Amino acid sequence: MCDVIWCKKQVSGKPCNTVNYLDPYTFWNWEGKVNCAECKTVYYIHMIQGFNFKGPEERPGEKPDTSPLYADKPLEGYKGYLPGIEGRTRPYQCLPRHIYLGKADMVKFSIRGRPVRGWRPQPPSAGIAGSFPYKWDIQKLSPEVWQEYQEKKKKGEVKDW
Ligand SMILES: [Zn+2]
């Protein structure tokens, strides 16, 4: 669990409404100034044993000591700032390898060379969430995958085991 600074600073007539996450390891016992990742307003906070003891108080014109690790905007579809954006978020040294950063691989064929539906965009005919109710008529619905499948078969890349 971590505390947050929900920034309500008025920025060009609208509240900033950015949630800055105070990750517990860094801010557990901490006193200092931290910036809002979106509007860069500087806030003074004093945290003791993970509880907000003082603040957040705005400190206009002062420099932040550090930045939040992550921030997002829940009212705007949770668009946010990942760690390590200069002037906004703090870099994080233990980032997962690039293959674990949450971007799905587009897979059209299984390890045995059989067509699978792990790719996008699925054709609109796929129905809700690409479910292809009852039957996936691959030849009709995904002709280019079907074509690729035929070529794989010719090249002997399709196996049963
Ligand atoms: Zn802000």
XYZ file of C-alpha atoms in Angstrom, residues 16-130:
115
model
C -4.609 18.859 -12.408
C -6.199 15.696 -10.930
C -3.031 13.651 -11.115
C -2.416 10.977 -8.520
C 1.242 10.867 -7.529
C 2.107 7.598 -5.822
C 4.441 7.798 -2.836
C 5.958 4.347 -2.979
C 6.444 3.081 0.587
C 10.086 2.034 0.398
C 11.185 5.559 -0.489
C 8.707 7.632 1.465
C 8.180 5.489 4.602
C 10.107 7.866 6.888
C 10.689 10.877 4.756
C 10.568 14.622 4.937
C 11.095 16.781 1.904
C 9.662 18.084 -1.299
C 8.241 16.079 -4.141
C 6.869 17.271 -7.468
C 3.612 16.487 -9.197
C 4.423 14.485 -12.304
C 1.917 16.361 -14.421
C 1.955 20.059 -13.472
C 5.274 19.931 -11.567
C 3.857 21.729 -8.512
C 6.224 21.136 -5.595
C 4.723 19.732 -2.382
C 6.316 19.477 1.035
C 5.439 16.290 2.918
C 6.556 14.640 6.124
C 5.846 10.927 6.377
C 6.410 8.940 9.570
C 6.165 5.148 9.471
C 4.178 5.354 6.287
C 1.672 7.862 7.624
C 1.285 11.357 6.350
C 2.323 13.480 9.356
C 2.482 16.861 7.637
C 1.492 18.181 4.239
C 1.150 18.067 1.376
C 1.792 21.802 1.358
C 2.517 23.667 -1.829
C 5.999 25.188 -2.047
C 5.888 27.459 -5.055
C 9.232 28.303 -6.622
C 11.166 25.650 -4.675
C 12.988 22.702 -6.162
C 11.775 19.172 -5.412
C 14.110 16.732 -3.615
C 12.697 13.828 -5.527
C 9.837 12.752 -7.779
C 7.136 10.143 -7.468
C 7.921 6.786 -8.992
C 4.667 6.631 -10.859
C 1.663 8.859 -11.434
C -1.611 8.539 -13.254
C -4.903 10.274 -13.931
C -7.815 8.085 -12.826
C -10.373 10.475 -14.256
C -8.829 10.294 -17.702
C -8.667 6.581 -18.227
C -5.614 6.147 -15.996
C -3.231 7.599 -18.506
C -0.043 7.977 -16.569
C 3.682 8.398 -16.274
C 5.879 5.347 -16.014
C 9.071 5.516 -13.927
C 12.074 7.359 -15.295
C 10.605 10.307 -17.177
C 12.960 13.203 -16.633
C 11.493 16.015 -14.526
C 8.357 13.990 -13.826
C 9.063 10.572 -12.347
C 12.014 8.961 -10.625
C 13.954 6.328 -12.477
C 13.560 2.807 -11.159
C 16.631 0.604 -11.328
C 14.909 -2.749 -11.177
C 12.708 -2.524 -14.237
C 11.692 -5.843 -15.707
C 13.270 -6.925 -18.964
C 11.679 -5.376 -22.019
C 9.785 -8.569 -22.756
C 7.899 -8.185 -19.470
C 6.692 -4.639 -19.981
C 3.119 -5.595 -20.692
C 3.052 -5.454 -24.459
C 1.513 -8.600 -25.821
C 3.267 -10.583 -28.493
C 1.270 -11.047 -31.654
C 1.135 -14.776 -32.156
C -0.491 -16.171 -35.257
C 0.872 -19.702 -35.015
C 1.431 -22.125 -32.198
C 4.796 -23.719 -31.544
C 3.653 -26.614 -33.770
C 2.745 -24.247 -36.585
C -1.039 -24.388 -36.135
C -2.962 -21.139 -36.464
C -4.010 -19.503 -33.186
C -5.914 -16.325 -32.441
C -3.409 -14.514 -30.238
C -3.082 -11.530 -32.514
C -4.793 -8.291 -33.257
C -6.647 -6.589 -34.688
C -9.121 -9.379 -35.047
C -11.631 -8.845 -37.854
C -14.972 -7.315 -36.779
C -16.605 -10.589 -37.741
C -14.835 -12.141 -34.756
C -17.648 -10.997 -32.443
C -17.257 -9.838 -28.841
C -13.634 -9.927 -27.744
C -12.672 -11.872 -30.840
